[in-house]
Tab-separated table of C-alpha atoms in Angstrom:
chain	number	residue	atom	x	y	z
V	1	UNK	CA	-37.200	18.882	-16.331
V	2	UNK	CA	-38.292	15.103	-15.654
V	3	UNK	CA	-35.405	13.971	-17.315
V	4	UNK	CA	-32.779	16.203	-15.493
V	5	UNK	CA	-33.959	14.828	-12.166
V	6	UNK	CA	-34.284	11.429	-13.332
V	7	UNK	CA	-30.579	11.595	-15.018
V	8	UNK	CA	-29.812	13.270	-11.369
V	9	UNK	CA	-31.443	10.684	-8.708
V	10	UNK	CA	-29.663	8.123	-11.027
V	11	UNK	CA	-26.603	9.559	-10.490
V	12	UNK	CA	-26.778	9.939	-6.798
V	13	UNK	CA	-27.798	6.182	-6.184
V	14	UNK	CA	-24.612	5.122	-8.073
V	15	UNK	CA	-22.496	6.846	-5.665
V	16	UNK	CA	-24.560	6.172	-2.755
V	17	UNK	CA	-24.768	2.532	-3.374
V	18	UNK	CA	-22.030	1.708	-5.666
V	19	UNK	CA	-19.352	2.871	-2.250
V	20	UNK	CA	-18.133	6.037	-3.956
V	21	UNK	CA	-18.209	8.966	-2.695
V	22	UNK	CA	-17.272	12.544	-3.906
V	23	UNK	CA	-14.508	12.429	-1.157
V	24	UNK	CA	-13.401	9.621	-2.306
V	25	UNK	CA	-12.798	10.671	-6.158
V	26	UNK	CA	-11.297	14.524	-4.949
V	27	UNK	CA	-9.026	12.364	-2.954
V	28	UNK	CA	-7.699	9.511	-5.416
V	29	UNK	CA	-7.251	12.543	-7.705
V	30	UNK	CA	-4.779	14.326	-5.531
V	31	UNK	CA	-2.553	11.369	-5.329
V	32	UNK	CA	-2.044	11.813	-9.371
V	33	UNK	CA	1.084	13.843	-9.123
V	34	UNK	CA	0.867	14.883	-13.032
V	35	UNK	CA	2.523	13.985	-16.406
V	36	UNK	CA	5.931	14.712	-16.816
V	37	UNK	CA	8.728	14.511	-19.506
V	38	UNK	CA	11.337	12.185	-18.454
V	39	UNK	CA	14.970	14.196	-18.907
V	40	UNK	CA	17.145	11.388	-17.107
V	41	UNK	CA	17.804	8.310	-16.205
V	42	UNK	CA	19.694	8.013	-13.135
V	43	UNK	CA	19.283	3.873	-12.403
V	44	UNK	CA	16.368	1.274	-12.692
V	45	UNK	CA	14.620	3.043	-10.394
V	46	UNK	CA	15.968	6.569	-10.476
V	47	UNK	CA	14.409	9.303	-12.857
V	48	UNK	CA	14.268	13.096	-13.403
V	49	UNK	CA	11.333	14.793	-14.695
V	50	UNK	CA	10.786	18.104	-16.627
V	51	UNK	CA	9.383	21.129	-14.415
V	52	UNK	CA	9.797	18.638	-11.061
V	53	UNK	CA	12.100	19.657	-8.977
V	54	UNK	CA	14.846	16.982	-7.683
V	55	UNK	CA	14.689	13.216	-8.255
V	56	UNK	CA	12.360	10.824	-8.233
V	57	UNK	CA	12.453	7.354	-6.336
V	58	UNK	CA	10.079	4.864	-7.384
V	59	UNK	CA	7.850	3.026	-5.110
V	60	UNK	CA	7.855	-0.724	-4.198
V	61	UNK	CA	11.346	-1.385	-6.487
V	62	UNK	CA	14.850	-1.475	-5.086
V	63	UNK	CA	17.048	-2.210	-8.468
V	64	UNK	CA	21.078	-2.787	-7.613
V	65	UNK	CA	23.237	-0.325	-7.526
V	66	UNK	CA	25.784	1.011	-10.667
V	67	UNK	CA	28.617	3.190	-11.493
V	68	UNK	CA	27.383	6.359	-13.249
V	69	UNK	CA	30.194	7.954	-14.843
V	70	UNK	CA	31.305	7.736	-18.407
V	71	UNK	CA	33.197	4.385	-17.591
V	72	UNK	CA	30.549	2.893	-15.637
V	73	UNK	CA	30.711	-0.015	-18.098
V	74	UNK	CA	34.531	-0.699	-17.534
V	75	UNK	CA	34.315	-0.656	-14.079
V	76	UNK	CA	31.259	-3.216	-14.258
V	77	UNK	CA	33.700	-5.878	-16.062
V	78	UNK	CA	36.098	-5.069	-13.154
V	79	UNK	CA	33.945	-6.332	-10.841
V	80	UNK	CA	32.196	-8.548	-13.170
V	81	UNK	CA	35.129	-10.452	-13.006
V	82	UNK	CA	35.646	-10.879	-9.357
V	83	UNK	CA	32.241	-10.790	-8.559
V	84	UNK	CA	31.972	-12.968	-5.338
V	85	UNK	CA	35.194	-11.486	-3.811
V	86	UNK	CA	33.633	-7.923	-4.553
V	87	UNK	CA	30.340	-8.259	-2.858
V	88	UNK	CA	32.032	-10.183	0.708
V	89	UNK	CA	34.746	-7.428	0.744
V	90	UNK	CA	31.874	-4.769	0.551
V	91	UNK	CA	29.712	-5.991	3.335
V	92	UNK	CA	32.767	-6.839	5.428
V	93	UNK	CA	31.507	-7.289	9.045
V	94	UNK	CA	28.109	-5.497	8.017
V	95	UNK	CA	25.099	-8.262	10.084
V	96	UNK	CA	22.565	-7.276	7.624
V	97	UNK	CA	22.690	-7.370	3.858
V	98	UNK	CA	24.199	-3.799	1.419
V	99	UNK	CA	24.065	-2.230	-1.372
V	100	UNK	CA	26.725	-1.841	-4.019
V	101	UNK	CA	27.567	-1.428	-7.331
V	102	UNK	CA	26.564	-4.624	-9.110
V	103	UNK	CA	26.975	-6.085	-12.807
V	104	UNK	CA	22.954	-6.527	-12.608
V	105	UNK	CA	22.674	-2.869	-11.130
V	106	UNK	CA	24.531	-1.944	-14.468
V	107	UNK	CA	22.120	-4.085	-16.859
V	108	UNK	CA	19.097	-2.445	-14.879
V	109	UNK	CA	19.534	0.747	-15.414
V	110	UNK	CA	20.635	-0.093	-18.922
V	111	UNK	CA	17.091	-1.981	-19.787
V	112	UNK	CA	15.175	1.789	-18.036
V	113	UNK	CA	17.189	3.352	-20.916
V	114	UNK	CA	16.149	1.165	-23.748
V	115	UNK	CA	12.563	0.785	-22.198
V	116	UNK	CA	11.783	3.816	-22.098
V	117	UNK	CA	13.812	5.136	-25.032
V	118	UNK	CA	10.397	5.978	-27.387
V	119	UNK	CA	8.591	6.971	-24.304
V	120	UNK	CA	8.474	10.922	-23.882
V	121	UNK	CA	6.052	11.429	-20.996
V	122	UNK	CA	5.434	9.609	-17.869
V	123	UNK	CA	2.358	10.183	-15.270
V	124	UNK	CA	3.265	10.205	-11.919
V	125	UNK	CA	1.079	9.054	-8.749
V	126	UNK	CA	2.336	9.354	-5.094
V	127	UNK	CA	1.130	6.616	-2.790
V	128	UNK	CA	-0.031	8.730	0.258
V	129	UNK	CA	-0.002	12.345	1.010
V	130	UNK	CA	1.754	11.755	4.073
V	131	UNK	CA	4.792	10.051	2.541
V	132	UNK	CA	4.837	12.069	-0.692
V	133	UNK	CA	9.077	12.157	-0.344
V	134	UNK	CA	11.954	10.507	1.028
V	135	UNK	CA	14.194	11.416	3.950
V	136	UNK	CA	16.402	12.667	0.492
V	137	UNK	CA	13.844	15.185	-0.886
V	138	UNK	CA	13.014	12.996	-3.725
V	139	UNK	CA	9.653	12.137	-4.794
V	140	UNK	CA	8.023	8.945	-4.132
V	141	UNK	CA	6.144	7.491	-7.422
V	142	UNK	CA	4.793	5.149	-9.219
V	143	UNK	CA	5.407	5.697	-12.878
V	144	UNK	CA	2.900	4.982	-16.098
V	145	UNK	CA	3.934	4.835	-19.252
V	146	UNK	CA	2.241	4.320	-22.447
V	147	UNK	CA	3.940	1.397	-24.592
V	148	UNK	CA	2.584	-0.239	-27.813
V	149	UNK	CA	-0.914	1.154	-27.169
V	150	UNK	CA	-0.852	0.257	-23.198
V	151	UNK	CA	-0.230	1.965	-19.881
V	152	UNK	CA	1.912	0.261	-18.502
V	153	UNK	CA	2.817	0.274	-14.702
V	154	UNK	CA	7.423	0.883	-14.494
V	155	UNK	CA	7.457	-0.266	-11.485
V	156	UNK	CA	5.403	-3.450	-11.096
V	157	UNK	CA	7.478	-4.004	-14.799
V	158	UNK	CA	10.477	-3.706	-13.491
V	159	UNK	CA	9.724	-6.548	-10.350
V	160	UNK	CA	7.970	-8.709	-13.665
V	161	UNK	CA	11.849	-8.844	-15.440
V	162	UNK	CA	13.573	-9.229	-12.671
V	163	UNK	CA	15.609	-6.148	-12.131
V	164	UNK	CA	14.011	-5.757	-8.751
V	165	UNK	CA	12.502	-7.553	-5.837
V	166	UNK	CA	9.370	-6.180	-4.436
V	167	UNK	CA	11.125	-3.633	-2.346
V	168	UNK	CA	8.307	-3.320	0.534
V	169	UNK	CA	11.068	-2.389	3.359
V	170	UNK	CA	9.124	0.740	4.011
V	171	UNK	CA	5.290	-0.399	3.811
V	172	UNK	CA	3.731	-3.028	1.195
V	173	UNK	CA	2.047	-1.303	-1.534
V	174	UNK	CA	-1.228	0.391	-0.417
V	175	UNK	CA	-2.298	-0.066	-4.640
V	176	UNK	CA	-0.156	-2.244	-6.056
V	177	UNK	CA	0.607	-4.912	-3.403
V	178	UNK	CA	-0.883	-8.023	-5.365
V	179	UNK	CA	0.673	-6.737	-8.313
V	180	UNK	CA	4.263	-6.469	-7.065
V	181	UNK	CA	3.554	-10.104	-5.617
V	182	UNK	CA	2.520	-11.609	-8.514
V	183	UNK	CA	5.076	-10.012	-10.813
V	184	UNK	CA	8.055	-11.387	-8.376
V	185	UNK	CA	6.763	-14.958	-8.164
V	186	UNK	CA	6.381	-14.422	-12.585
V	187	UNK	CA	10.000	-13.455	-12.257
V	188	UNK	CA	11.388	-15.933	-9.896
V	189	UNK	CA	9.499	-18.961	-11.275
V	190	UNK	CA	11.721	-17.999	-14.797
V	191	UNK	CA	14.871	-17.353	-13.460
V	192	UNK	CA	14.347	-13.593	-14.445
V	193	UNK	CA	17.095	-11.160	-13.425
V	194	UNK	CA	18.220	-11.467	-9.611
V	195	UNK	CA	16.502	-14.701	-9.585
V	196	UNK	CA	18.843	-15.993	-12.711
V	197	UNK	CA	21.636	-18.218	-10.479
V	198	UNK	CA	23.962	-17.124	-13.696
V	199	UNK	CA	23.856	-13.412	-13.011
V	200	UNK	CA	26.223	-11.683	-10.875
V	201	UNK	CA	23.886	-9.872	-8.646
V	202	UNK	CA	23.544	-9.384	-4.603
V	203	UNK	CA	23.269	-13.078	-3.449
V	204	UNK	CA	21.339	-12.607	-0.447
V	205	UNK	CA	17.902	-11.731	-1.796
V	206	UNK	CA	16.231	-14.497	0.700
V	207	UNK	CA	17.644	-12.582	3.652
V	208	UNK	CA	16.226	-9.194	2.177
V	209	UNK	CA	12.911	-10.054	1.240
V	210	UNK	CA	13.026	-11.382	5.225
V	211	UNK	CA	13.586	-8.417	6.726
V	212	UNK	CA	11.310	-6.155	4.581
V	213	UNK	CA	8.511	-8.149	5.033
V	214	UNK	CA	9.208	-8.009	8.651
V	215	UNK	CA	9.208	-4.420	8.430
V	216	UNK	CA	6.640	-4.400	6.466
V	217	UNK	CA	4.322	-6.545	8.881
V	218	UNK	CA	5.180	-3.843	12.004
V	219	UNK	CA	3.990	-1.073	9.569
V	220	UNK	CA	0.451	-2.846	9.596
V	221	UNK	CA	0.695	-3.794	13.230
V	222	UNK	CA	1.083	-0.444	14.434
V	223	UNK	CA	-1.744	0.874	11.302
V	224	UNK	CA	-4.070	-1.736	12.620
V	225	UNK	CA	-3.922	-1.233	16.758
V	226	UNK	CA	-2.183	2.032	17.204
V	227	UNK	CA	-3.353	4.150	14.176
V	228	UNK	CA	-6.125	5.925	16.201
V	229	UNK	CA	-4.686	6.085	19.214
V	230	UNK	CA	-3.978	10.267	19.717
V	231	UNK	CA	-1.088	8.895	21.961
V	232	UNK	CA	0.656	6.973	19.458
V	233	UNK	CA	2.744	8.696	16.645
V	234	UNK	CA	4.363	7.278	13.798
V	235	UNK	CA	7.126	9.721	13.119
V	236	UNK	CA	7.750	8.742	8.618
V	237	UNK	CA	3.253	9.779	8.765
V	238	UNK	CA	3.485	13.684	7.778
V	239	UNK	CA	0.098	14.050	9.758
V	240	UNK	CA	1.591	12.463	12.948
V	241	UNK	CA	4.627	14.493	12.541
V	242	UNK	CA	2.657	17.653	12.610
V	243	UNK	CA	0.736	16.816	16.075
V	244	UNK	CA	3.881	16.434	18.258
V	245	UNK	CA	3.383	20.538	18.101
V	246	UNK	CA	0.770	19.730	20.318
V	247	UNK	CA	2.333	17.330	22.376
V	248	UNK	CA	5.456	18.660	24.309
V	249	UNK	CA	5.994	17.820	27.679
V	250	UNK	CA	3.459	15.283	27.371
V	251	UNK	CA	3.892	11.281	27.846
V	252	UNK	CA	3.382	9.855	24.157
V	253	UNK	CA	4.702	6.657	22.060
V	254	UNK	CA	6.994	7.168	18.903
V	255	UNK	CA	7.303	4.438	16.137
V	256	UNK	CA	10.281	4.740	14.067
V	257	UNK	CA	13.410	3.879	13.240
V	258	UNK	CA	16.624	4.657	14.414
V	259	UNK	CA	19.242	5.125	11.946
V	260	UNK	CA	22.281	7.193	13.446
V	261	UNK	CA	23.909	6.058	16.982
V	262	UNK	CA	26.368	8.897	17.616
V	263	UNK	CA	28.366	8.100	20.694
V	264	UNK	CA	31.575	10.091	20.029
V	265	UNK	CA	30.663	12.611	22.893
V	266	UNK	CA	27.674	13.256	25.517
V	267	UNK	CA	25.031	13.026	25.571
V	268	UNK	CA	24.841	10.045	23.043
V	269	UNK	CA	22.271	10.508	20.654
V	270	UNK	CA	19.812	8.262	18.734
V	271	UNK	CA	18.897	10.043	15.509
V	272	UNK	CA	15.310	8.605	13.666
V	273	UNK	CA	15.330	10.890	10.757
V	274	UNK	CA	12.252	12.422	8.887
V	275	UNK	CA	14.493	14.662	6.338
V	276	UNK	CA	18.717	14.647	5.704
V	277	UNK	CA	18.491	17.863	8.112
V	278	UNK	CA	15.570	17.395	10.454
V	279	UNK	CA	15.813	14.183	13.137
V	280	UNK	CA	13.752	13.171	15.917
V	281	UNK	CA	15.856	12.668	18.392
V	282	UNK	CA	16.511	10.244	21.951
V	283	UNK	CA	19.101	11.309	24.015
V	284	UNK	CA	20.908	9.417	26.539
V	285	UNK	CA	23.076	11.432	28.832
V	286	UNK	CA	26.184	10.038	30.877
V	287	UNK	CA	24.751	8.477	34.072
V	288	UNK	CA	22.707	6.548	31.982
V	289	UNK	CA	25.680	5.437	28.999
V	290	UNK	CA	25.034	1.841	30.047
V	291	UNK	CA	21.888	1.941	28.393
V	292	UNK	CA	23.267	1.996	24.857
V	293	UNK	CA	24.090	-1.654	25.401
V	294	UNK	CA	21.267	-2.697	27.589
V	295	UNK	CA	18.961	-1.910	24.907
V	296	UNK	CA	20.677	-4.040	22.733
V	297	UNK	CA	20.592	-0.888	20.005
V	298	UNK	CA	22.565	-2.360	17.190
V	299	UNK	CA	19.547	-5.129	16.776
V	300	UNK	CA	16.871	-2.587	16.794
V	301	UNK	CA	18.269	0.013	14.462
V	302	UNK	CA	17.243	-2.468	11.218
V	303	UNK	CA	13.672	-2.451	12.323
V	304	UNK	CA	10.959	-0.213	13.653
V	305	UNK	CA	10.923	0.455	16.933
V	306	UNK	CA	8.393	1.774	19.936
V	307	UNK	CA	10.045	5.044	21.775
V	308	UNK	CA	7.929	6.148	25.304
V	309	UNK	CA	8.709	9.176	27.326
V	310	UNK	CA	8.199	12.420	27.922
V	311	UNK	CA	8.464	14.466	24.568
V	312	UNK	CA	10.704	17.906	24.673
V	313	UNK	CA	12.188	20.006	22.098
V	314	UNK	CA	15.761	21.309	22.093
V	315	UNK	CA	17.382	23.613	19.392
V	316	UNK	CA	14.586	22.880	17.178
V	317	UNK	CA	14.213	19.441	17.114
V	318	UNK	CA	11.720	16.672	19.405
V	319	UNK	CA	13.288	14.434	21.497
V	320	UNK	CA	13.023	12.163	24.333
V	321	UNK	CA	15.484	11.201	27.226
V	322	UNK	CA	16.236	7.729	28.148
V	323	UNK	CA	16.456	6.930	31.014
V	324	UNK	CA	15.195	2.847	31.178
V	325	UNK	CA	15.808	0.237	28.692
V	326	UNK	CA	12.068	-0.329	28.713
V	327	UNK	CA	11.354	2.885	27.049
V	328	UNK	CA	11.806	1.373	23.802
V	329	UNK	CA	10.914	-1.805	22.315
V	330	UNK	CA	10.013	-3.788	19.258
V	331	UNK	CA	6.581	-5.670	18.563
C-alpha cells in the first residue's frame, strides 16, 4: 500500500513541477491526426491517404508547381527550354510573385515519389484544431515517416533539399519553426534546389520569403495584442469564426484577408474566404463606389487586413458595409 502511494505522490510531483499537465498531454494527443497509407502522390507537397477523405496539404512547404498528366515530363522540357521567357509571360502584369508549372516543380514531386517509394505508412499531425483544413477542404499536416530506422519529419525534409522554402505565408510554424529555419539556411548555404542559380525554378524567392514573413509577423501581432480581446476576431481561427453567432448587429474588428474584389455589378463586394463556398463578406454599395480606390484595395488584398463595423448577415453569410476608408486598415 506504501509503495502505491509513494509510486503515486511521485507521479503527481512530476507533472506538477515538471509543467505538464493532464490537459496538456489529452491535448497534444488530439493534434495526432493518425497513421495513414499513402495511395498518391499528387506534388512535393501534395498527398492522398487511405481511409482520409480528400487531399492533404502539408504544412510550412510550398514546392513549385508541375504538369500532372501522363506527359508531364514533355511538357517540362518545353518549358525547360524557354525557361525565363515562360515564367515573365506567366506573371505578366501580376505586382506580386505566382505560381506555375516549373522544371523544379517537376523534379519535386519526382524526389516525393522516390522518397517515399519503400515507405507504406505515414502519421499525420495537424498544427491547431482551429486550422485543421484549407479554404480547399484539404487537410493541413505535417507528415512522419519512418526511413532507415528514423522518423523522419517530410516536411522540414523537403525545406533541408531544397524543393521548398519555408512556406510560413499563413503563420510560422507553431512546432516546427526553428526547424524549417534551420533546414532553409542548410539548403541555401549549399545551393540546394531553388537556391541552386543552375536550376530553372521561380526566380523571385527573395521577394516571397518577404512577403510571408510579413504576413507571418501580422499573424503574431494580432495573437500577441488582440488574441483576447472578445471584440477582435480573426476570421481563418475556427473558434473566432464560431462567436460572430453571437455577435450580429454588434460593432466588432475582423482580421483577414481579402481575396476576391468583385466589381462587375452593385453592390461591389470584398470576399475574405473561410471555405471555396462560405465567405465573409464587406460590401460597398453605389454611393460609396469611390471607396474601392480610396482604400487603396489592390495593396491590401496580399496581406492581412483589420475590417471595423457593424457585423450583419445576409443570405447566410457575415458581412459588413463600408462606408469610410478608415474601416479597414493594415498594422
Amino acid at each position: 500500500m506504501k509503495k502505491n502511494i509513494l509510486l503515486y505522490l511521485s507521479a503527481l510531483y512530476f507533472f506538477i513541477f515538471s509543467g505538464y499537465s493532464f490537459s496538456q498531454i489529452s491535448e497534444n494527443n488530439s493534434l495526432i491526426l493518425g497513421t495513414f497509407k499513402i495511395t498518391k502522390v499528387i506534388d512535393g507537397d501534395t498527398f492522398k491517404f487511405e481511409n482520409l477523405d480528400g487531399s492533404s496539404r502539408l504544412l510550412g512547404i510550398d514546392t513549385e508547381e508541375t504538369f500532372k498528366t501522363d506527359d508531364a515530363a514533355a511538357k517540362t522540357d518545353e518549358i525547360s527550354a524557354k525557361w525565363d521567357e515562360y515564367y515573365r509571360l506567366e506573371k505578366g502584369e501580376n505586382k506580386m510573385p505566382v505560381k506555375t508549372n516549373s522544371p523544379l516543380g517537376y523534379e519535386a514531386m519526382i524526389w516525393a515519389k522516390e522518397f517515399l517509394k519503400d515507405v507504406e505508412n505515414a502519421r499525420l499531425e495537424l498544427e491547431d484544431e482551429n486550422r485543421a483544413m484549407d479554404i480547399f477542404g484539404r487537410h493541413l499536416v505535417y507528415m512522419f515517416v519512418q526511413k532507415d530506422g528514423k522518423e523522419i519529419n517530410y516536411n522540414v525534409e523537403c525545406v533541408r533539399l531544397g524543393y521548398s522554402p519555408y512556406f510560413n505565408k499563413y503563420g510560422n510554424s507553431k512546432k516546427y519553426h526553428q526547424d524549417f529555419i534551420a533546414a532553409q539556411e542548410y539548403a541555401r548555404n549549399n545551393k540546394l534546389g531553388i537556391w541552386d542559380p543552375d536550376k530553372k525554378h521561380y526566380p523571385d524567392y527573395e521577394e516571397r520569403i518577404n512577403w510571408w514573413n510579413k504576413r507571418a509577423e501580422q499573424l503574431e501581432n494580432f495573437e500577441k495584442k488582440y488574441s483576447d480581446n472578445e471584440n477582435y476576431f480573426n476570421l481563418s481561427d475556427e473558434s473566432d469564426f464560431k462567436r460572430l453567432s453571437e455577435n450580429v448587429g454588434n460593432e466588432i474588428i475582423v482580421f483577414g484577408n481579402i481575396s476576391d474584389v468583385l466589381t462587375k455589378k452593385f453592390p461591389y463586394l470584398l470576399r475574405i474566404p473561410r471555405t471555396k463556398e462560405d465567405t465573409f463578406e464587406l460590401v460597398i454599395f453605389e454611393d460609396n463606389a469611390n471607396l474601392l480606390n480610396e482604400m487603396e484595395i489592390d495593396n491590401k488584398k496580399e496581406y492581412y487586413t483589420y475590417i471595423k463595423g457593424t457585423l450583419g448577415v445576409y443570405k447566410g453569410k457575415y458581412q459588413i458595409e463600408l462606408k469610410d476608408k478608415d474601416q479597414i486598415w493594415i498594422e
